[in-house]
């Protein structure tokens, strides 16, 4: 019994440390994407990013005059109904940590 509790506690600590490693920009992208999509679909109140599919890449490029320092791409699930299919999600983050663009497309 003690071994089972120790294994469970270890897995919970490992899970929480993995979640703590997600950059703050990823959450900013999720919130920005939610705000943008709510403009067209006010009833939508949740976006879940699939952390397994998420690619967070440092960048050194510009969009117009805006420096882009991070690109976040992956699958996003929009709360609609039980037949949800993932949407492809792209987010560009500026050198100041501001979300410049969020984009969703159905796969």
PDB file of N, CA and C in Angstrom:
ATOM      1  N   UNK A   1       0.827  -1.193   0.000  1.00  0.00           N
ATOM      2  CA  UNK A   1       0.000   0.000   0.000  1.00  0.00           C
ATOM      3  C   UNK A   1       0.872   1.257   0.000  1.00  0.00           C
ATOM      4  N   UNK A   2       1.915   1.253   0.829  1.00  0.00           N
ATOM      5  CA  UNK A   2       2.808   2.413   0.876  1.00  0.00           C
ATOM      6  C   UNK A   2       3.484   2.627  -0.471  1.00  0.00           C
ATOM      7  N   UNK A   3       3.839   1.522  -1.121  1.00  0.00           N
ATOM      8  CA  UNK A   3       4.477   1.623  -2.432  1.00  0.00           C
ATOM      9  C   UNK A   3       3.523   2.258  -3.438  1.00  0.00           C
ATOM     10  N   UNK A   4       2.263   1.869  -3.413  1.00  0.00           N
ATOM     11  CA  UNK A   4       1.272   2.439  -4.334  1.00  0.00           C
ATOM     12  C   UNK A   4       1.104   3.936  -4.094  1.00  0.00           C
ATOM     13  N   UNK A   5       1.088   4.345  -2.845  1.00  0.00           N
ATOM     14  CA  UNK A   5       0.956   5.767  -2.516  1.00  0.00           C
ATOM     15  C   UNK A   5       2.199   6.523  -2.966  1.00  0.00           C
ATOM     16  N   UNK A   6       3.369   5.930  -2.775  1.00  0.00           N
ATOM     17  CA  UNK A   6       4.616   6.578  -3.195  1.00  0.00           C
ATOM     18  C   UNK A   6       4.659   6.744  -4.710  1.00  0.00           C
ATOM     19  N   UNK A   7       4.227   5.716  -5.436  1.00  0.00           N
ATOM     20  CA  UNK A   7       4.208   5.792  -6.901  1.00  0.00           C
ATOM     21  C   UNK A   7       3.222   6.862  -7.357  1.00  0.00           C
ATOM     22  N   UNK A   8       2.050   6.908  -6.748  1.00  0.00           N
ATOM     23  CA  UNK A   8       1.053   7.914  -7.098  1.00  0.00           C
ATOM     24  C   UNK A   8       1.573   9.320  -6.809  1.00  0.00           C
ATOM     25  N   UNK A   9       2.180   9.511  -5.663  1.00  0.00           N
ATOM     26  CA  UNK A   9       2.719  10.829  -5.306  1.00  0.00           C
ATOM     27  C   UNK A   9       3.815  11.245  -6.278  1.00  0.00           C
ATOM     28  N   UNK A  10       4.675  10.310  -6.658  1.00  0.00           N
ATOM     29  CA  UNK A  10       5.749  10.608  -7.606  1.00  0.00           C
ATOM     30  C   UNK A  10       5.181  10.996  -8.961  1.00  0.00           C
ATOM     31  N   UNK A  11       4.157  10.283  -9.414  1.00  0.00           N
ATOM     32  CA  UNK A  11       3.575  10.609 -10.720  1.00  0.00           C
ATOM     33  C   UNK A  11       2.873  11.963 -10.689  1.00  0.00           C
ATOM     34  N   UNK A  12       2.248  12.320  -9.576  1.00  0.00           N
ATOM     35  CA  UNK A  12       1.609  13.629  -9.469  1.00  0.00           C
ATOM     36  C   UNK A  12       2.643  14.744  -9.491  1.00  0.00           C
ATOM     37  N   UNK A  13       3.762  14.547  -8.813  1.00  0.00           N
ATOM     38  CA  UNK A  13       4.828  15.547  -8.813  1.00  0.00           C
ATOM     39  C   UNK A  13       5.404  15.681 -10.211  1.00  0.00           C
ATOM     40  N   UNK A  14       5.621  14.566 -10.895  1.00  0.00           N
ATOM     41  CA  UNK A  14       6.160  14.607 -12.258  1.00  0.00           C
ATOM     42  C   UNK A  14       5.193  15.310 -13.198  1.00  0.00           C
ATOM     43  N   UNK A  15       3.898  15.059 -13.050  1.00  0.00           N
ATOM     44  CA  UNK A  15       2.900  15.704 -13.903  1.00  0.00           C
ATOM     45  C   UNK A  15       2.858  17.202 -13.663  1.00  0.00           C
ATOM     46  N   UNK A  16       2.885  17.611 -12.412  1.00  0.00           N
ATOM     47  CA  UNK A  16       2.802  19.038 -12.125  1.00  0.00           C
ATOM     48  C   UNK A  16       4.062  19.761 -12.572  1.00  0.00           C
ATOM     49  N   UNK A  17       5.224  19.113 -12.499  1.00  0.00           N
ATOM     50  CA  UNK A  17       6.439  19.774 -12.966  1.00  0.00           C
ATOM     51  C   UNK A  17       6.435  19.889 -14.479  1.00  0.00           C
ATOM     52  N   UNK A  18       5.844  18.922 -15.180  1.00  0.00           N
ATOM     53  CA  UNK A  18       5.745  19.016 -16.637  1.00  0.00           C
ATOM     54  C   UNK A  18       4.837  20.173 -17.029  1.00  0.00           C
ATOM     55  N   UNK A  19       3.743  20.359 -16.294  1.00  0.00           N
ATOM     56  CA  UNK A  19       2.846  21.468 -16.589  1.00  0.00           C
ATOM     57  C   UNK A  19       3.510  22.804 -16.290  1.00  0.00           C
ATOM     58  N   UNK A  20       4.359  22.837 -15.279  1.00  0.00           N
ATOM     59  CA  UNK A  20       5.021  24.078 -14.904  1.00  0.00           C
ATOM     60  C   UNK A  20       6.026  24.520 -15.961  1.00  0.00           C
ATOM     61  N   UNK A  21       6.459  23.611 -16.835  1.00  0.00           N
ATOM     62  CA  UNK A  21       7.449  23.932 -17.851  1.00  0.00           C
ATOM     63  C   UNK A  21       6.836  24.564 -19.094  1.00  0.00           C
ATOM     64  N   UNK A  22       5.539  24.623 -19.181  1.00  0.00           N
ATOM     65  CA  UNK A  22       4.886  25.240 -20.331  1.00  0.00           C
ATOM     66  C   UNK A  22       5.098  26.749 -20.244  1.00  0.00           C
ATOM     67  N   UNK A  23       5.645  27.356 -21.300  1.00  0.00           N
ATOM     68  CA  UNK A  23       5.896  28.803 -21.260  1.00  0.00           C
ATOM     69  C   UNK A  23       4.606  29.607 -21.081  1.00  0.00           C
ATOM     70  N   UNK A  24       4.724  30.743 -20.417  1.00  0.00           N
ATOM     71  CA  UNK A  24       3.573  31.621 -20.198  1.00  0.00           C
ATOM     72  C   UNK A  24       2.981  32.073 -21.530  1.00  0.00           C
ATOM     73  N   UNK A  25       3.805  32.154 -22.568  1.00  0.00           N
ATOM     74  CA  UNK A  25       3.317  32.570 -23.884  1.00  0.00           C
ATOM     75  C   UNK A  25       2.273  31.605 -24.436  1.00  0.00           C
ATOM     76  N   UNK A  26       2.375  30.326 -24.077  1.00  0.00           N
ATOM     77  CA  UNK A  26       1.393  29.342 -24.544  1.00  0.00           C
ATOM     78  C   UNK A  26       0.015  29.673 -23.976  1.00  0.00           C
ATOM     79  N   UNK A  27      -0.049  30.000 -22.696  1.00  0.00           N
ATOM     80  CA  UNK A  27      -1.331  30.382 -22.086  1.00  0.00           C
ATOM     81  C   UNK A  27      -1.831  31.695 -22.676  1.00  0.00           C
ATOM     82  N   UNK A  28      -0.922  32.626 -22.943  1.00  0.00           N
ATOM     83  CA  UNK A  28      -1.321  33.885 -23.580  1.00  0.00           C
ATOM     84  C   UNK A  28      -1.914  33.609 -24.959  1.00  0.00           C
ATOM     85  N   UNK A  29      -1.330  32.674 -25.695  1.00  0.00           N
ATOM     86  CA  UNK A  29      -1.862  32.298 -27.011  1.00  0.00           C
ATOM     87  C   UNK A  29      -3.261  31.694 -26.881  1.00  0.00           C
ATOM     88  N   UNK A  30      -3.437  30.821 -25.890  1.00  0.00           N
ATOM     89  CA  UNK A  30      -4.747  30.190 -25.692  1.00  0.00           C
ATOM     90  C   UNK A  30      -5.807  31.239 -25.375  1.00  0.00           C
ATOM     91  N   UNK A  31      -5.484  32.151 -24.465  1.00  0.00           N
ATOM     92  CA  UNK A  31      -6.451  33.184 -24.080  1.00  0.00           C
ATOM     93  C   UNK A  31      -6.746  34.138 -25.234  1.00  0.00           C
ATOM     94  N   UNK A  32      -5.728  34.503 -25.988  1.00  0.00           N
ATOM     95  CA  UNK A  32      -5.924  35.381 -27.142  1.00  0.00           C
ATOM     96  C   UNK A  32      -6.768  34.691 -28.208  1.00  0.00           C
ATOM     97  N   UNK A  33      -6.492  33.412 -28.431  1.00  0.00           N
ATOM     98  CA  UNK A  33      -7.281  32.643 -29.394  1.00  0.00           C
ATOM     99  C   UNK A  33      -8.734  32.529 -28.975  1.00  0.00           C
ATOM    100  N   UNK A  34      -8.957  32.316 -27.685  1.00  0.00           N
ATOM    101  CA  UNK A  34     -10.324  32.230 -27.166  1.00  0.00           C
ATOM    102  C   UNK A  34     -11.058  33.547 -27.369  1.00  0.00           C
ATOM    103  N   UNK A  35     -10.400  34.658 -27.068  1.00  0.00           N
ATOM    104  CA  UNK A  35     -11.031  35.970 -27.249  1.00  0.00           C
ATOM    105  C   UNK A  35     -11.372  36.215 -28.715  1.00  0.00           C
ATOM    106  N   UNK A  36     -10.467  35.845 -29.613  1.00  0.00           N
ATOM    107  CA  UNK A  36     -10.701  36.063 -31.041  1.00  0.00           C
ATOM    108  C   UNK A  36     -11.852  35.212 -31.560  1.00  0.00           C
ATOM    109  N   UNK A  37     -11.899  33.969 -31.139  1.00  0.00           N
ATOM    110  CA  UNK A  37     -12.936  33.076 -31.665  1.00  0.00           C
ATOM    111  C   UNK A  37     -14.300  33.376 -31.043  1.00  0.00           C
ATOM    112  N   UNK A  38     -14.313  33.929 -29.816  1.00  0.00           N
ATOM    113  CA  UNK A  38     -15.585  34.303 -29.179  1.00  0.00           C
ATOM    114  C   UNK A  38     -16.267  35.456 -29.914  1.00  0.00           C
ATOM    115  N   UNK A  39     -15.483  36.253 -30.642  1.00  0.00           N
ATOM    116  CA  UNK A  39     -16.083  37.336 -31.426  1.00  0.00           C
ATOM    117  C   UNK A  39     -17.024  36.774 -32.488  1.00  0.00           C
ATOM    118  N   UNK A  40     -16.661  35.612 -33.046  1.00  0.00           N
ATOM    119  CA  UNK A  40     -17.504  34.996 -34.081  1.00  0.00           C
ATOM    120  C   UNK A  40     -18.464  33.969 -33.511  1.00  0.00           C
ATOM    121  N   UNK A  41     -18.095  33.342 -32.406  1.00  0.00           N
ATOM    122  CA  UNK A  41     -18.928  32.313 -31.778  1.00  0.00           C
ATOM    123  C   UNK A  41     -19.027  32.600 -30.283  1.00  0.00           C
ATOM    124  N   UNK A  42     -19.923  33.517 -29.884  1.00  0.00           N
ATOM    125  CA  UNK A  42     -20.002  33.925 -28.473  1.00  0.00           C
ATOM    126  C   UNK A  42     -20.286  32.785 -27.497  1.00  0.00           C
ATOM    127  N   UNK A  43     -20.917  31.709 -27.964  1.00  0.00           N
ATOM    128  CA  UNK A  43     -21.238  30.612 -27.051  1.00  0.00           C
ATOM    129  C   UNK A  43     -20.015  29.757 -26.718  1.00  0.00           C
ATOM    130  N   UNK A  44     -18.972  29.885 -27.486  1.00  0.00           N
ATOM    131  CA  UNK A  44     -17.755  29.114 -27.235  1.00  0.00           C
ATOM    132  C   UNK A  44     -17.047  29.677 -26.007  1.00  0.00           C
ATOM    133  N   UNK A  45     -16.786  28.831 -25.022  1.00  0.00           N
ATOM    134  CA  UNK A  45     -16.149  29.359 -23.816  1.00  0.00           C
ATOM    135  C   UNK A  45     -14.921  28.575 -23.374  1.00  0.00           C
ATOM    136  N   UNK A  46     -14.425  27.693 -24.237  1.00  0.00           N
ATOM    137  CA  UNK A  46     -13.246  26.934 -23.846  1.00  0.00           C
ATOM    138  C   UNK A  46     -12.447  26.500 -25.064  1.00  0.00           C
ATOM    139  N   UNK A  47     -11.135  26.640 -24.962  1.00  0.00           N
ATOM    140  CA  UNK A  47     -10.193  26.100 -25.938  1.00  0.00           C
ATOM    141  C   UNK A  47      -9.188  25.282 -25.151  1.00  0.00           C
ATOM    142  N   UNK A  48      -8.969  24.056 -25.588  1.00  0.00           N
ATOM    143  CA  UNK A  48      -7.976  23.204 -24.956  1.00  0.00           C
ATOM    144  C   UNK A  48      -6.878  22.924 -25.960  1.00  0.00           C
ATOM    145  N   UNK A  49      -5.651  23.256 -25.601  1.00  0.00           N
ATOM    146  CA  UNK A  49      -4.511  22.957 -26.458  1.00  0.00           C
ATOM    147  C   UNK A  49      -4.002  21.562 -26.115  1.00  0.00           C
ATOM    148  N   UNK A  50      -3.782  20.756 -27.141  1.00  0.00           N
ATOM    149  CA  UNK A  50      -3.246  19.409 -26.963  1.00  0.00           C
ATOM    150  C   UNK A  50      -1.741  19.523 -26.737  1.00  0.00           C
ATOM    151  N   UNK A  51      -1.312  19.392 -25.497  1.00  0.00           N
ATOM    152  CA  UNK A  51       0.091  19.593 -25.148  1.00  0.00           C
ATOM    153  C   UNK A  51       1.004  18.574 -25.819  1.00  0.00           C
ATOM    154  N   UNK A  52       0.477  17.399 -26.155  1.00  0.00           N
ATOM    155  CA  UNK A  52       1.284  16.385 -26.841  1.00  0.00           C
ATOM    156  C   UNK A  52       1.637  16.822 -28.260  1.00  0.00           C
ATOM    157  N   UNK A  53       0.751  17.558 -28.906  1.00  0.00           N
ATOM    158  CA  UNK A  53       0.981  17.973 -30.295  1.00  0.00           C
ATOM    159  C   UNK A  53       1.631  19.348 -30.395  1.00  0.00           C
ATOM    160  N   UNK A  54       1.752  20.033 -29.282  1.00  0.00           N
ATOM    161  CA  UNK A  54       2.208  21.423 -29.292  1.00  0.00           C
ATOM    162  C   UNK A  54       3.701  21.532 -29.612  1.00  0.00           C
ATOM    163  N   UNK A  55       4.020  22.413 -30.556  1.00  0.00           N
ATOM    164  CA  UNK A  55       5.409  22.747 -30.869  1.00  0.00           C
ATOM    165  C   UNK A  55       5.609  24.214 -30.517  1.00  0.00           C
ATOM    166  N   UNK A  56       6.531  24.476 -29.612  1.00  0.00           N
ATOM    167  CA  UNK A  56       6.855  25.841 -29.209  1.00  0.00           C
ATOM    168  C   UNK A  56       8.268  26.103 -29.713  1.00  0.00           C
ATOM    169  N   UNK A  57       8.378  26.998 -30.697  1.00  0.00           N
ATOM    170  CA  UNK A  57       9.664  27.238 -31.350  1.00  0.00           C
ATOM    171  C   UNK A  57      10.085  28.686 -31.203  1.00  0.00           C
ATOM    172  N   UNK A  58      11.349  28.879 -30.873  1.00  0.00           N
ATOM    173  CA  UNK A  58      11.898  30.233 -30.866  1.00  0.00           C
ATOM    174  C   UNK A  58      12.072  30.664 -32.315  1.00  0.00           C
ATOM    175  N   UNK A  59      11.885  31.944 -32.559  1.00  0.00           N
ATOM    176  CA  UNK A  59      11.992  32.475 -33.917  1.00  0.00           C
ATOM    177  C   UNK A  59      12.801  33.764 -33.886  1.00  0.00           C
ATOM    178  N   UNK A  60      13.313  34.126 -35.029  1.00  0.00           N
ATOM    179  CA  UNK A  60      14.026  35.385 -35.179  1.00  0.00           C
ATOM    180  C   UNK A  60      13.646  35.949 -36.545  1.00  0.00           C
ATOM    181  N   UNK A  61      12.414  36.439 -36.628  1.00  0.00           N
ATOM    182  CA  UNK A  61      11.885  36.928 -37.896  1.00  0.00           C
ATOM    183  C   UNK A  61      10.977  38.116 -37.627  1.00  0.00           C
ATOM    184  N   UNK A  62      10.448  38.685 -38.679  1.00  0.00           N
ATOM    185  CA  UNK A  62       9.532  39.820 -38.551  1.00  0.00           C
ATOM    186  C   UNK A  62       8.276  39.570 -39.365  1.00  0.00           C
ATOM    187  N   UNK A  63       7.173  40.131 -38.894  1.00  0.00           N
ATOM    188  CA  UNK A  63       5.950  40.256 -39.681  1.00  0.00           C
ATOM    189  C   UNK A  63       5.746  41.754 -39.812  1.00  0.00           C
ATOM    190  N   UNK A  64       6.007  42.264 -41.005  1.00  0.00           N
ATOM    191  CA  UNK A  64       6.035  43.712 -41.179  1.00  0.00           C
ATOM    192  C   UNK A  64       7.174  44.268 -40.352  1.00  0.00           C
ATOM    193  N   UNK A  65       6.864  45.217 -39.481  1.00  0.00           N
ATOM    194  CA  UNK A  65       7.877  45.800 -38.598  1.00  0.00           C
ATOM    195  C   UNK A  65       7.895  45.158 -37.213  1.00  0.00           C
ATOM    196  N   UNK A  66       7.083  44.123 -37.015  1.00  0.00           N
ATOM    197  CA  UNK A  66       6.966  43.499 -35.696  1.00  0.00           C
ATOM    198  C   UNK A  66       7.890  42.291 -35.586  1.00  0.00           C
ATOM    199  N   UNK A  67       8.839  42.330 -34.656  1.00  0.00           N
ATOM    200  CA  UNK A  67       9.718  41.175 -34.453  1.00  0.00           C
ATOM    201  C   UNK A  67       8.943  40.009 -33.834  1.00  0.00           C
ATOM    202  N   UNK A  68       9.117  38.815 -34.384  1.00  0.00           N
ATOM    203  CA  UNK A  68       8.489  37.597 -33.872  1.00  0.00           C
ATOM    204  C   UNK A  68       9.582  36.757 -33.226  1.00  0.00           C
ATOM    205  N   UNK A  69       9.367  36.407 -31.963  1.00  0.00           N
ATOM    206  CA  UNK A  69      10.365  35.641 -31.218  1.00  0.00           C
ATOM    207  C   UNK A  69       9.906  34.230 -30.868  1.00  0.00           C
ATOM    208  N   UNK A  70       8.604  33.929 -31.052  1.00  0.00           N
ATOM    209  CA  UNK A  70       8.121  32.589 -30.738  1.00  0.00           C
ATOM    210  C   UNK A  70       6.937  32.241 -31.631  1.00  0.00           C
ATOM    211  N   UNK A  71       6.914  30.974 -32.062  1.00  0.00           N
ATOM    212  CA  UNK A  71       5.791  30.440 -32.825  1.00  0.00           C
ATOM    213  C   UNK A  71       5.277  29.226 -32.057  1.00  0.00           C
ATOM    214  N   UNK A  72       3.966  29.190 -31.826  1.00  0.00           N
ATOM    215  CA  UNK A  72       3.323  28.071 -31.136  1.00  0.00           C
ATOM    216  C   UNK A  72       2.366  27.428 -32.129  1.00  0.00           C
ATOM    217  N   UNK A  73       2.529  26.114 -32.350  1.00  0.00           N
ATOM    218  CA  UNK A  73       1.662  25.380 -33.282  1.00  0.00           C
ATOM    219  C   UNK A  73       1.229  24.071 -32.635  1.00  0.00           C
ATOM    220  N   UNK A  74       0.019  23.644 -32.942  1.00  0.00           N
ATOM    221  CA  UNK A  74      -0.450  22.363 -32.433  1.00  0.00           C
ATOM    222  C   UNK A  74      -1.931  22.202 -32.661  1.00  0.00           C
ATOM    223  N   UNK A  75      -2.482  21.182 -32.022  1.00  0.00           N
ATOM    224  CA  UNK A  75      -3.910  20.910 -32.124  1.00  0.00           C
ATOM    225  C   UNK A  75      -4.644  21.615 -30.991  1.00  0.00           C
ATOM    226  N   UNK A  76      -5.792  22.179 -31.335  1.00  0.00           N
ATOM    227  CA  UNK A  76      -6.639  22.848 -30.350  1.00  0.00           C
ATOM    228  C   UNK A  76      -8.044  22.283 -30.465  1.00  0.00           C
ATOM    229  N   UNK A  77      -8.653  22.053 -29.339  1.00  0.00           N
ATOM    230  CA  UNK A  77     -10.030  21.570 -29.306  1.00  0.00           C
ATOM    231  C   UNK A  77     -10.922  22.709 -28.853  1.00  0.00           C
ATOM    232  N   UNK A  78     -11.895  23.023 -29.678  1.00  0.00           N
ATOM    233  CA  UNK A  78     -12.859  24.070 -29.371  1.00  0.00           C
ATOM    234  C   UNK A  78     -14.095  23.400 -28.811  1.00  0.00           C
ATOM    235  N   UNK A  79     -14.587  23.895 -27.687  1.00  0.00           N
ATOM    236  CA  UNK A  79     -15.758  23.291 -27.067  1.00  0.00           C
ATOM    237  C   UNK A  79     -16.982  23.606 -27.915  1.00  0.00           C
ATOM    238  N   UNK A  80     -17.481  22.585 -28.581  1.00  0.00           N
ATOM    239  CA  UNK A  80     -18.702  22.752 -29.377  1.00  0.00           C
ATOM    240  C   UNK A  80     -19.699  21.661 -29.043  1.00  0.00           C
ATOM    241  N   UNK A  81     -19.330  20.438 -29.321  1.00  0.00           N
ATOM    242  CA  UNK A  81     -20.203  19.314 -29.009  1.00  0.00           C
ATOM    243  C   UNK A  81     -19.351  18.068 -28.844  1.00  0.00           C
ATOM    244  N   UNK A  82     -20.002  16.924 -28.752  1.00  0.00           N
ATOM    245  CA  UNK A  82     -19.274  15.686 -28.490  1.00  0.00           C
ATOM    246  C   UNK A  82     -18.485  15.190 -29.696  1.00  0.00           C
ATOM    247  N   UNK A  83     -18.734  15.721 -30.872  1.00  0.00           N
ATOM    248  CA  UNK A  83     -18.028  15.255 -32.063  1.00  0.00           C
ATOM    249  C   UNK A  83     -16.870  16.177 -32.427  1.00  0.00           C
ATOM    250  N   UNK A  84     -16.313  16.824 -31.422  1.00  0.00           N
ATOM    251  CA  UNK A  84     -15.190  17.733 -31.660  1.00  0.00           C
ATOM    252  C   UNK A  84     -14.041  17.040 -32.371  1.00  0.00           C
ATOM    253  N   UNK A  85     -13.545  17.676 -33.392  1.00  0.00           N
ATOM    254  CA  UNK A  85     -12.316  17.261 -34.049  1.00  0.00           C
ATOM    255  C   UNK A  85     -11.313  18.373 -33.792  1.00  0.00           C
ATOM    256  N   UNK A  86     -10.031  18.028 -33.730  1.00  0.00           N
ATOM    257  CA  UNK A  86      -9.056  19.082 -33.445  1.00  0.00           C
ATOM    258  C   UNK A  86      -8.947  20.082 -34.589  1.00  0.00           C
ATOM    259  N   UNK A  87      -8.642  21.302 -34.225  1.00  0.00           N
ATOM    260  CA  UNK A  87      -8.319  22.358 -35.179  1.00  0.00           C
ATOM    261  C   UNK A  87      -6.822  22.586 -35.091  1.00  0.00           C
ATOM    262  N   UNK A  88      -6.213  22.944 -36.198  1.00  0.00           N
ATOM    263  CA  UNK A  88      -4.798  23.314 -36.174  1.00  0.00           C
ATOM    264  C   UNK A  88      -4.719  24.729 -35.636  1.00  0.00           C
ATOM    265  N   UNK A  89      -3.777  24.971 -34.742  1.00  0.00           N
ATOM    266  CA  UNK A  89      -3.644  26.241 -34.048  1.00  0.00           C
ATOM    267  C   UNK A  89      -2.248  26.790 -34.308  1.00  0.00           C
ATOM    268  N   UNK A  90      -2.170  28.067 -34.694  1.00  0.00           N
ATOM    269  CA  UNK A  90      -0.888  28.748 -34.880  1.00  0.00           C
ATOM    270  C   UNK A  90      -0.958  30.075 -34.136  1.00  0.00           C
ATOM    271  N   UNK A  91       0.107  30.407 -33.438  1.00  0.00           N
ATOM    272  CA  UNK A  91       0.171  31.654 -32.678  1.00  0.00           C
ATOM    273  C   UNK A  91       1.563  32.256 -32.835  1.00  0.00           C
ATOM    274  N   UNK A  92       1.607  33.552 -33.108  1.00  0.00           N
ATOM    275  CA  UNK A  92       2.871  34.276 -33.208  1.00  0.00           C
ATOM    276  C   UNK A  92       2.994  35.215 -32.013  1.00  0.00           C
ATOM    277  N   UNK A  93       4.168  35.209 -31.383  1.00  0.00           N
ATOM    278  CA  UNK A  93       4.412  36.024 -30.196  1.00  0.00           C
ATOM    279  C   UNK A  93       5.570  36.980 -30.490  1.00  0.00           C
ATOM    280  N   UNK A  94       5.372  38.257 -30.157  1.00  0.00           N
ATOM    281  CA  UNK A  94       6.389  39.284 -30.434  1.00  0.00           C
ATOM    282  C   UNK A  94       7.542  39.206 -29.440  1.00  0.00           C
ATOM    283  N   UNK A  95       8.549  40.020 -29.698  1.00  0.00           N
ATOM    284  CA  UNK A  95       9.713  40.072 -28.815  1.00  0.00           C
ATOM    285  C   UNK A  95       9.365  40.605 -27.430  1.00  0.00           C
ATOM    286  N   UNK A  96       8.244  41.273 -27.292  1.00  0.00           N
ATOM    287  CA  UNK A  96       7.806  41.795 -25.995  1.00  0.00           C
ATOM    288  C   UNK A  96       6.852  40.831 -25.286  1.00  0.00           C
ATOM    289  N   UNK A  97       6.653  39.635 -25.863  1.00  0.00           N
ATOM    290  CA  UNK A  97       5.772  38.637 -25.266  1.00  0.00           C
ATOM    291  C   UNK A  97       4.309  38.839 -25.592  1.00  0.00           C
ATOM    292  N   UNK A  98       3.999  39.768 -26.498  1.00  0.00           N
ATOM    293  CA  UNK A  98       2.615  40.048 -26.877  1.00  0.00           C
ATOM    294  C   UNK A  98       2.199  39.119 -28.018  1.00  0.00           C
ATOM    295  N   UNK A  99       0.973  38.596 -27.929  1.00  0.00           N
ATOM    296  CA  UNK A  99       0.439  37.756 -28.998  1.00  0.00           C
ATOM    297  C   UNK A  99       0.086  38.649 -30.179  1.00  0.00           C
ATOM    298  N   UNK A 100       0.692  38.359 -31.326  1.00  0.00           N
ATOM    299  CA  UNK A 100       0.487  39.148 -32.537  1.00  0.00           C
ATOM    300  C   UNK A 100      -0.614  38.542 -33.401  1.00  0.00           C
ATOM    301  N   UNK A 101      -0.692  37.196 -33.428  1.00  0.00           N
ATOM    302  CA  UNK A 101      -1.653  36.516 -34.294  1.00  0.00           C
ATOM    303  C   UNK A 101      -2.019  35.175 -33.696  1.00  0.00           C
ATOM    304  N   UNK A 102      -3.304  34.846 -33.734  1.00  0.00           N
ATOM    305  CA  UNK A 102      -3.756  33.483 -33.466  1.00  0.00           C
ATOM    306  C   UNK A 102      -4.586  33.062 -34.655  1.00  0.00           C
ATOM    307  N   UNK A 103      -4.425  31.809 -35.063  1.00  0.00           N
ATOM    308  CA  UNK A 103      -5.099  31.322 -36.259  1.00  0.00           C
ATOM    309  C   UNK A 103      -5.529  29.885 -36.032  1.00  0.00           C
ATOM    310  N   UNK A 104      -6.780  29.596 -36.360  1.00  0.00           N
ATOM    311  CA  UNK A 104      -7.320  28.240 -36.272  1.00  0.00           C
ATOM    312  C   UNK A 104      -7.757  27.800 -37.657  1.00  0.00           C
ATOM    313  N   UNK A 105      -7.547  26.538 -37.972  1.00  0.00           N
ATOM    314  CA  UNK A 105      -8.078  25.983 -39.204  1.00  0.00           C
ATOM    315  C   UNK A 105      -8.517  24.548 -38.942  1.00  0.00           C
ATOM    316  N   UNK A 106      -9.615  24.156 -39.565  1.00  0.00           N
ATOM    317  CA  UNK A 106     -10.066  22.776 -39.421  1.00  0.00           C
ATOM    318  C   UNK A 106      -9.154  21.882 -40.230  1.00  0.00           C
ATOM    319  N   UNK A 107      -8.880  20.705 -39.684  1.00  0.00           N
ATOM    320  CA  UNK A 107      -7.987  19.773 -40.388  1.00  0.00           C
ATOM    321  C   UNK A 107      -8.744  18.970 -41.406  1.00  0.00           C
TER     322      UNK A 107
END
